[in-house]
Amino acid sequence: MHGGGVDTDKHNGADSASLREKVKLRRGEKWRILKNIITVSVAFMVQFTAFQGTANLQSSINAKEGLGTVSLSAIYAALVVSCIFLPTLVIRKLTVKWTLCVSMLCYAPYIASQFYPKFYTLIPAGILLGLGAAPMWASKATYLTQLGQVYAKLTDQSVEAIIVRFFGFFFLAWQTAELWGNLISSLVLSSGAHGAAATVDGSDNGTSGHSGPNLDSCGANFCVVETSDNANLQRPPDSEIFEISAIYLYGERRRGSISATEISGMQLLSATFKQLKKANQQLLILITVFIGMEQAFIGADFTQAYVSCALGIHQIGYVMICFGVVNAICSIIFGSAMKYIGRVVIIILGAIVHGGCIIYLLYWRPHPDHQIVFFILSGLWGIGDAVWQTQINGLYGALFRRNKEAAFSNYRLWESVGFVVAYAYSTNLCARMKLYLLFGVLVCGMVGYTIVEIRQLKKEKRLKELEEIPKQQQTDADRKAIEDDDEKDELEEDIVVTHL
């Protein structure tokens, strides 16, 4: 792979690491790294303040003919296609920095389309957003992983712990977008005709304007095709939607891993498929699909079947604020705690929390008199999501550091598949069946994850034994096993730390 007339005695002395240019860094560089982490995190927070607030309302404000949900499906279907072909190639051509800049511009047309929500406006805008999202997320994850590797080298700390900590800080900032975006939408909707109507109606009987039959169709019994008589699910006035959309709308130069810069365009296009040949990647598919499904459920099904149905559309933002705030706090906690209690304990916690919430939602009958329960469930869901976002992202970064771009393309690919599947059956299945499917995928995903951890323990033990063998006594098979280790990356080998 290192072409160009170089004599290749890879196993003796003149290995590839010695042929590449070394990068000298002072220990003081760690402060610039932290500044870059903050910059990227704040940029995503501003971007997703607009997008998350808009997306959380789609299943409710654009419920007619399933337009909102279909537009979300278009986003993630395009994201799946984009994940397969674009991220590694685009990062190679544009660099991480410019990939982030260009990709972020793809979000504006979707938000602008809320002024005129039709199938021929929202769907194309959603497709554009999806195509830009995959390179954006892959470049972000690649960048955080690279910075984590450099920072760990500068500070003599565990690479895996630093990567997870950086992802934790990023998701702390990113999840606060739920706070700002939903606060804007809730304040506008609550002060408008929709919120006022709900208050007036509810003052007569203390039930927020809900009759028994309407409440009986909420929660796990909720089916989209049977809710036309529920006043709480009617679209707010266009003036309020326009106001929200207007607020939302106006509201380092490395090219990726060394391995990615040394292969051809066709190889870059197929990098995502090649990554799928790895056993650990295959075993992580279902838990990654679950991450997309659980986010789709809280953002579309929970908001519509539970919050909108029982409380009204104007309450969605407030409940989702709780989700975002708890998620943000837990992201930074879990990102730091991993160093002390390990990844396995945190991931088991996430599985228990989400599994418990799913079971409770199957039997709970939502009622406006029990508003606190909506917020508790939203917060608990945020705890579980924080586990997946920090730990599974960190796991990908730790397992596949040699092929970061392709690995994170796969992460977004399978997460997006989860979104697509969830949105595809959103208007056809009742909430109860969605919960059953969600629980099944969680269980199967945890089985795959457990096998990955077992494989990793065995691999680490074997590599440690091999590295203790003197080089002159190592067989070709031993050297190949060490060289093929995905956890080793040229970036770490190329950094020389100086004390100047």
mmCIF file of C-alpha atoms in Angstrom, residues 168-425:
data_model
loop_
_atom_site.group_PDB
_atom_site.id
_atom_site.type_symbol
_atom_site.label_atom_id
_atom_site.label_comp_id
_atom_site.label_asym_id
_atom_site.label_seq_id
_atom_site.Cartn_x
_atom_site.Cartn_y
_atom_site.Cartn_z
ATOM 1 C CA GLY A 168 -18.658 12.761 26.216
ATOM 2 C CA PHE A 169 -17.878 16.479 26.093
ATOM 3 C CA PHE A 170 -19.072 16.717 22.503
ATOM 4 C CA PHE A 171 -22.405 15.091 23.307
ATOM 5 C CA LEU A 172 -22.759 17.324 26.374
ATOM 6 C CA ALA A 173 -22.729 20.350 24.071
ATOM 7 C CA TRP A 174 -24.673 18.638 21.279
ATOM 8 C CA GLN A 175 -27.495 17.488 23.527
ATOM 9 C CA THR A 176 -28.048 21.001 24.889
ATOM 10 C CA ALA A 177 -29.442 21.674 21.406
ATOM 11 C CA GLU A 178 -32.509 19.776 22.656
ATOM 12 C CA LEU A 179 -32.846 22.408 25.375
ATOM 13 C CA TRP A 180 -32.622 25.503 23.161
ATOM 14 C CA GLY A 181 -34.493 24.106 20.154
ATOM 15 C CA ASN A 182 -37.392 22.728 22.175
ATOM 16 C CA LEU A 183 -37.564 25.767 24.423
ATOM 17 C CA ILE A 184 -38.068 27.963 21.353
ATOM 18 C CA SER A 185 -40.811 25.745 19.902
ATOM 19 C CA SER A 186 -42.620 25.333 23.220
ATOM 20 C CA LEU A 187 -42.623 29.030 24.046
ATOM 21 C CA VAL A 188 -44.026 29.899 20.615
ATOM 22 C CA LEU A 189 -46.677 27.151 20.629
ATOM 23 C CA SER A 190 -47.699 27.701 24.259
ATOM 24 C CA SER A 191 -48.192 31.423 23.740
ATOM 25 C CA GLY A 192 -50.191 30.906 20.532
ATOM 26 C CA ALA A 193 -53.681 29.736 19.748
ATOM 27 C CA HIS A 194 -52.869 26.050 20.096
ATOM 28 C CA GLY A 195 -51.591 26.334 23.646
ATOM 29 C CA ALA A 196 -54.294 28.748 24.695
ATOM 30 C CA ALA A 197 -57.024 26.511 23.353
ATOM 31 C CA ALA A 198 -55.783 23.559 25.338
ATOM 32 C CA THR A 199 -55.760 25.614 28.509
ATOM 33 C CA VAL A 200 -59.269 26.977 28.018
ATOM 34 C CA ASP A 201 -60.705 23.590 27.140
ATOM 35 C CA GLY A 202 -59.123 21.938 30.126
ATOM 36 C CA SER A 203 -60.354 24.535 32.639
ATOM 37 C CA ASP A 204 -63.906 23.177 32.544
ATOM 38 C CA ASN A 205 -63.287 19.619 33.557
ATOM 39 C CA GLY A 206 -59.695 19.418 34.779
ATOM 40 C CA THR A 207 -58.663 17.018 32.053
ATOM 41 C CA SER A 208 -57.062 19.424 29.596
ATOM 42 C CA GLY A 209 -59.872 18.975 27.115
ATOM 43 C CA HIS A 210 -59.534 15.208 26.739
ATOM 44 C CA SER A 211 -62.443 12.842 26.729
ATOM 45 C CA GLY A 212 -62.041 9.271 27.966
ATOM 46 C CA PRO A 213 -62.022 7.656 24.512
ATOM 47 C CA ASN A 214 -59.241 9.947 23.303
ATOM 48 C CA LEU A 215 -57.024 9.102 26.256
ATOM 49 C CA ASP A 216 -57.714 5.412 25.787
ATOM 50 C CA SER A 217 -56.112 5.653 22.346
ATOM 51 C CA CYS A 218 -52.911 7.209 23.716
ATOM 52 C CA GLY A 219 -49.732 5.439 24.812
ATOM 53 C CA ALA A 220 -49.069 1.855 23.714
ATOM 54 C CA ASN A 221 -52.574 1.735 22.171
ATOM 55 C CA PHE A 222 -51.796 4.684 19.887
ATOM 56 C CA CYS A 223 -52.300 4.069 16.157
ATOM 57 C CA VAL A 224 -51.818 6.928 13.702
ATOM 58 C CA VAL A 225 -54.820 5.986 11.528
ATOM 59 C CA GLU A 226 -57.231 6.145 14.466
ATOM 60 C CA THR A 227 -56.463 9.600 15.896
ATOM 61 C CA SER A 228 -58.230 12.037 13.608
ATOM 62 C CA ASP A 229 -60.709 12.998 16.358
ATOM 63 C CA ASN A 230 -58.072 14.026 18.893
ATOM 64 C CA ALA A 231 -57.937 17.830 19.033
ATOM 65 C CA ASN A 232 -54.504 17.727 20.635
ATOM 66 C CA LEU A 233 -53.023 16.303 17.440
ATOM 67 C CA GLN A 234 -54.264 19.063 15.106
ATOM 68 C CA ARG A 235 -51.615 21.160 13.351
ATOM 69 C CA PRO A 236 -50.943 24.551 14.992
ATOM 70 C CA PRO A 237 -51.654 27.728 12.973
ATOM 71 C CA ASP A 238 -49.231 28.409 10.115
ATOM 72 C CA SER A 239 -48.170 31.690 11.729
ATOM 73 C CA GLU A 240 -46.709 29.801 14.692
ATOM 74 C CA ILE A 241 -44.890 27.298 12.460
ATOM 75 C CA PHE A 242 -43.459 30.181 10.388
ATOM 76 C CA GLU A 243 -42.279 31.965 13.528
ATOM 77 C CA ILE A 244 -40.473 28.859 14.807
ATOM 78 C CA SER A 245 -38.875 28.187 11.408
ATOM 79 C CA ALA A 246 -37.684 31.780 11.069
ATOM 80 C CA ILE A 247 -35.994 31.640 14.471
ATOM 81 C CA TYR A 248 -34.292 28.367 13.620
ATOM 82 C CA LEU A 249 -33.238 29.392 10.109
ATOM 83 C CA TYR A 250 -31.564 32.642 11.084
ATOM 84 C CA GLY A 251 -30.875 31.511 14.264
ATOM 85 C CA GLU A 252 -7.558 21.415 11.556
ATOM 86 C CA ARG A 253 -6.432 20.591 8.401
ATOM 87 C CA ARG A 254 -5.595 16.839 8.645
ATOM 88 C CA ARG A 255 -7.138 14.678 5.871
ATOM 89 C CA GLY A 256 -8.075 11.681 7.979
ATOM 90 C CA SER A 257 -6.008 8.630 8.833
ATOM 91 C CA ILE A 258 -2.806 7.948 6.941
ATOM 92 C CA SER A 259 -4.281 4.790 5.476
ATOM 93 C CA ALA A 260 -7.110 6.761 3.922
ATOM 94 C CA THR A 261 -4.748 9.063 2.021
ATOM 95 C CA GLU A 262 -2.833 6.252 0.400
ATOM 96 C CA ILE A 263 -5.599 4.426 -1.460
ATOM 97 C CA SER A 264 -7.395 5.113 -4.709
ATOM 98 C CA GLY A 265 -10.784 6.720 -5.233
ATOM 99 C CA MET A 266 -12.513 3.393 -5.926
ATOM 100 C CA GLN A 267 -10.967 1.896 -2.799
ATOM 101 C CA LEU A 268 -12.202 4.891 -0.822
ATOM 102 C CA LEU A 269 -15.714 4.354 -2.157
ATOM 103 C CA SER A 270 -15.616 0.710 -1.112
ATOM 104 C CA ALA A 271 -13.983 1.340 2.279
ATOM 105 C CA THR A 272 -17.329 1.146 4.081
ATOM 106 C CA PHE A 273 -18.028 -2.280 2.550
ATOM 107 C CA LYS A 274 -14.533 -3.543 3.406
ATOM 108 C CA GLN A 275 -15.081 -2.530 7.008
ATOM 109 C CA LEU A 276 -18.127 -4.809 7.064
ATOM 110 C CA LYS A 277 -15.906 -7.861 6.573
ATOM 111 C CA LYS A 278 -14.597 -7.464 10.110
ATOM 112 C CA ALA A 279 -16.258 -9.693 12.690
ATOM 113 C CA ASN A 280 -16.418 -7.012 15.388
ATOM 114 C CA GLN A 281 -18.126 -4.634 12.972
ATOM 115 C CA GLN A 282 -20.719 -7.262 12.091
ATOM 116 C CA LEU A 283 -21.392 -7.997 15.757
ATOM 117 C CA LEU A 284 -21.960 -4.290 16.486
ATOM 118 C CA ILE A 285 -24.539 -3.807 13.720
ATOM 119 C CA LEU A 286 -27.667 -4.549 15.768
ATOM 120 C CA ILE A 287 -26.754 -2.406 18.778
ATOM 121 C CA THR A 288 -25.968 0.425 16.345
ATOM 122 C CA VAL A 289 -29.330 -0.082 14.591
ATOM 123 C CA PHE A 290 -30.981 0.078 18.022
ATOM 124 C CA ILE A 291 -29.383 3.483 18.659
ATOM 125 C CA GLY A 292 -31.136 4.847 15.573
ATOM 126 C CA MET A 293 -34.438 3.174 16.485
ATOM 127 C CA GLU A 294 -34.459 4.461 20.073
ATOM 128 C CA GLN A 295 -33.725 8.024 18.939
ATOM 129 C CA ALA A 296 -36.493 7.800 16.338
ATOM 130 C CA PHE A 297 -38.882 6.475 18.984
ATOM 131 C CA ILE A 298 -38.278 9.269 21.491
ATOM 132 C CA GLY A 299 -38.323 11.942 18.777
ATOM 133 C CA ALA A 300 -41.389 10.769 16.821
ATOM 134 C CA ASP A 301 -43.397 8.026 18.552
ATOM 135 C CA PHE A 302 -43.080 9.086 22.185
ATOM 136 C CA THR A 303 -43.779 12.718 21.318
ATOM 137 C CA GLN A 304 -46.869 11.806 19.262
ATOM 138 C CA ALA A 305 -48.332 8.717 20.974
ATOM 139 C CA TYR A 306 -47.753 9.862 24.538
ATOM 140 C CA VAL A 307 -47.029 13.602 24.815
ATOM 141 C CA SER A 308 -49.127 15.096 21.990
ATOM 142 C CA CYS A 309 -51.973 12.624 22.424
ATOM 143 C CA ALA A 310 -52.403 13.172 26.167
ATOM 144 C CA LEU A 311 -50.971 16.652 26.810
ATOM 145 C CA GLY A 312 -50.974 18.514 23.483
ATOM 146 C CA ILE A 313 -48.396 19.523 20.879
ATOM 147 C CA HIS A 314 -47.354 22.608 22.847
ATOM 148 C CA GLN A 315 -45.968 20.358 25.616
ATOM 149 C CA ILE A 316 -43.596 18.372 23.356
ATOM 150 C CA GLY A 317 -40.766 20.874 23.673
ATOM 151 C CA TYR A 318 -40.863 20.989 27.464
ATOM 152 C CA VAL A 319 -40.765 17.190 27.780
ATOM 153 C CA MET A 320 -37.946 16.940 25.235
ATOM 154 C CA ILE A 321 -36.007 19.637 27.082
ATOM 155 C CA CYS A 322 -35.843 17.219 29.996
ATOM 156 C CA PHE A 323 -34.529 14.528 27.641
ATOM 157 C CA GLY A 324 -31.845 16.859 26.271
ATOM 158 C CA VAL A 325 -30.677 18.252 29.612
ATOM 159 C CA VAL A 326 -30.379 14.834 31.289
ATOM 160 C CA ASN A 327 -28.717 13.462 28.156
ATOM 161 C CA ALA A 328 -26.173 16.287 28.123
ATOM 162 C CA ILE A 329 -25.292 15.938 31.808
ATOM 163 C CA CYS A 330 -24.980 12.159 31.589
ATOM 164 C CA SER A 331 -22.862 12.385 28.437
ATOM 165 C CA ILE A 332 -20.094 14.217 30.264
ATOM 166 C CA ILE A 333 -20.499 12.027 33.371
ATOM 167 C CA PHE A 334 -20.294 8.760 31.440
ATOM 168 C CA GLY A 335 -17.481 10.081 29.269
ATOM 169 C CA SER A 336 -15.380 10.669 32.388
ATOM 170 C CA ALA A 337 -16.629 7.722 34.468
ATOM 171 C CA MET A 338 -15.526 5.193 31.857
ATOM 172 C CA LYS A 339 -11.935 5.639 33.026
ATOM 173 C CA TYR A 340 -12.852 4.506 36.533
ATOM 174 C CA ILE A 341 -15.641 1.934 36.203
ATOM 175 C CA GLY A 342 -15.114 0.680 32.657
ATOM 176 C CA ARG A 343 -17.247 0.613 29.532
ATOM 177 C CA VAL A 344 -19.052 -2.660 30.272
ATOM 178 C CA VAL A 345 -20.728 -1.420 33.470
ATOM 179 C CA ILE A 346 -21.967 1.753 31.775
ATOM 180 C CA ILE A 347 -23.363 -0.091 28.755
ATOM 181 C CA ILE A 348 -25.173 -2.606 30.988
ATOM 182 C CA LEU A 349 -26.698 0.378 32.813
ATOM 183 C CA GLY A 350 -27.921 1.803 29.481
ATOM 184 C CA ALA A 351 -29.506 -1.510 28.507
ATOM 185 C CA ILE A 352 -31.286 -1.835 31.864
ATOM 186 C CA VAL A 353 -32.600 1.747 31.756
ATOM 187 C CA HIS A 354 -33.923 1.526 28.202
ATOM 188 C CA GLY A 355 -35.266 -1.974 28.678
ATOM 189 C CA GLY A 356 -37.108 -0.867 31.832
ATOM 190 C CA CYS A 357 -38.558 2.189 30.070
ATOM 191 C CA ILE A 358 -39.821 0.078 27.161
ATOM 192 C CA ILE A 359 -41.564 -2.366 29.510
ATOM 193 C CA TYR A 360 -43.138 0.474 31.506
ATOM 194 C CA LEU A 361 -44.362 2.227 28.350
ATOM 195 C CA LEU A 362 -46.123 -0.976 27.289
ATOM 196 C CA TYR A 363 -48.371 -0.880 30.354
ATOM 197 C CA TRP A 364 -48.566 2.810 31.306
ATOM 198 C CA ARG A 365 -51.744 4.691 30.390
ATOM 199 C CA PRO A 366 -50.697 8.343 29.882
ATOM 200 C CA HIS A 367 -52.952 10.939 31.520
ATOM 201 C CA PRO A 368 -52.586 14.735 31.826
ATOM 202 C CA ASP A 369 -52.931 14.461 35.607
ATOM 203 C CA HIS A 370 -49.604 12.610 35.718
ATOM 204 C CA GLN A 371 -47.393 15.131 33.960
ATOM 205 C CA ILE A 372 -44.347 14.318 36.101
ATOM 206 C CA VAL A 373 -44.264 10.784 34.640
ATOM 207 C CA PHE A 374 -43.747 12.189 31.115
ATOM 208 C CA PHE A 375 -40.666 14.064 32.315
ATOM 209 C CA ILE A 376 -39.295 11.116 34.310
ATOM 210 C CA LEU A 377 -39.570 8.806 31.301
ATOM 211 C CA SER A 378 -38.016 11.436 29.040
ATOM 212 C CA GLY A 379 -35.112 11.880 31.464
ATOM 213 C CA LEU A 380 -34.546 8.146 31.824
ATOM 214 C CA TRP A 381 -34.531 7.789 28.038
ATOM 215 C CA GLY A 382 -31.899 10.535 27.979
ATOM 216 C CA ILE A 383 -29.723 8.544 30.403
ATOM 217 C CA GLY A 384 -29.866 5.502 28.128
ATOM 218 C CA ASP A 385 -29.166 7.524 24.998
ATOM 219 C CA ALA A 386 -26.149 9.171 26.657
ATOM 220 C CA VAL A 387 -24.732 5.705 27.312
ATOM 221 C CA TRP A 388 -25.017 4.649 23.659
ATOM 222 C CA GLN A 389 -23.791 7.937 22.203
ATOM 223 C CA THR A 390 -20.643 8.116 24.310
ATOM 224 C CA GLN A 391 -19.737 4.463 24.782
ATOM 225 C CA ILE A 392 -20.591 2.975 21.382
ATOM 226 C CA ASN A 393 -19.001 5.897 19.535
ATOM 227 C CA GLY A 394 -15.969 5.498 21.779
ATOM 228 C CA LEU A 395 -15.963 1.742 21.182
ATOM 229 C CA TYR A 396 -15.864 2.259 17.406
ATOM 230 C CA GLY A 397 -13.036 4.761 17.828
ATOM 231 C CA ALA A 398 -11.064 2.374 20.042
ATOM 232 C CA LEU A 399 -11.624 -0.814 18.025
ATOM 233 C CA PHE A 400 -11.022 0.626 14.563
ATOM 234 C CA ARG A 401 -8.483 3.426 14.973
ATOM 235 C CA ARG A 402 -6.606 2.289 11.871
ATOM 236 C CA ASN A 403 -9.725 2.742 9.716
ATOM 237 C CA LYS A 404 -11.571 5.552 11.454
ATOM 238 C CA GLU A 405 -13.403 7.016 8.468
ATOM 239 C CA ALA A 406 -14.782 3.685 7.288
ATOM 240 C CA ALA A 407 -15.657 2.661 10.849
ATOM 241 C CA PHE A 408 -17.624 5.804 11.606
ATOM 242 C CA SER A 409 -19.256 5.630 8.189
ATOM 243 C CA ASN A 410 -20.519 2.209 9.251
ATOM 244 C CA TYR A 411 -21.688 3.627 12.566
ATOM 245 C CA ARG A 412 -23.774 6.289 10.832
ATOM 246 C CA LEU A 413 -24.888 3.773 8.187
ATOM 247 C CA TRP A 414 -26.396 1.324 10.681
ATOM 248 C CA GLU A 415 -27.675 4.028 13.017
ATOM 249 C CA SER A 416 -29.434 5.535 10.000
ATOM 250 C CA VAL A 417 -30.858 2.141 9.074
ATOM 251 C CA GLY A 418 -32.405 2.149 12.552
ATOM 252 C CA PHE A 419 -33.988 5.545 11.868
ATOM 253 C CA VAL A 420 -35.253 4.460 8.454
ATOM 254 C CA VAL A 421 -36.786 1.251 9.790
ATOM 255 C CA ALA A 422 -38.466 3.099 12.660
ATOM 256 C CA TYR A 423 -39.856 5.836 10.446
ATOM 257 C CA ALA A 424 -40.887 3.369 7.744
ATOM 258 C CA TYR A 425 -43.251 1.508 10.054
#
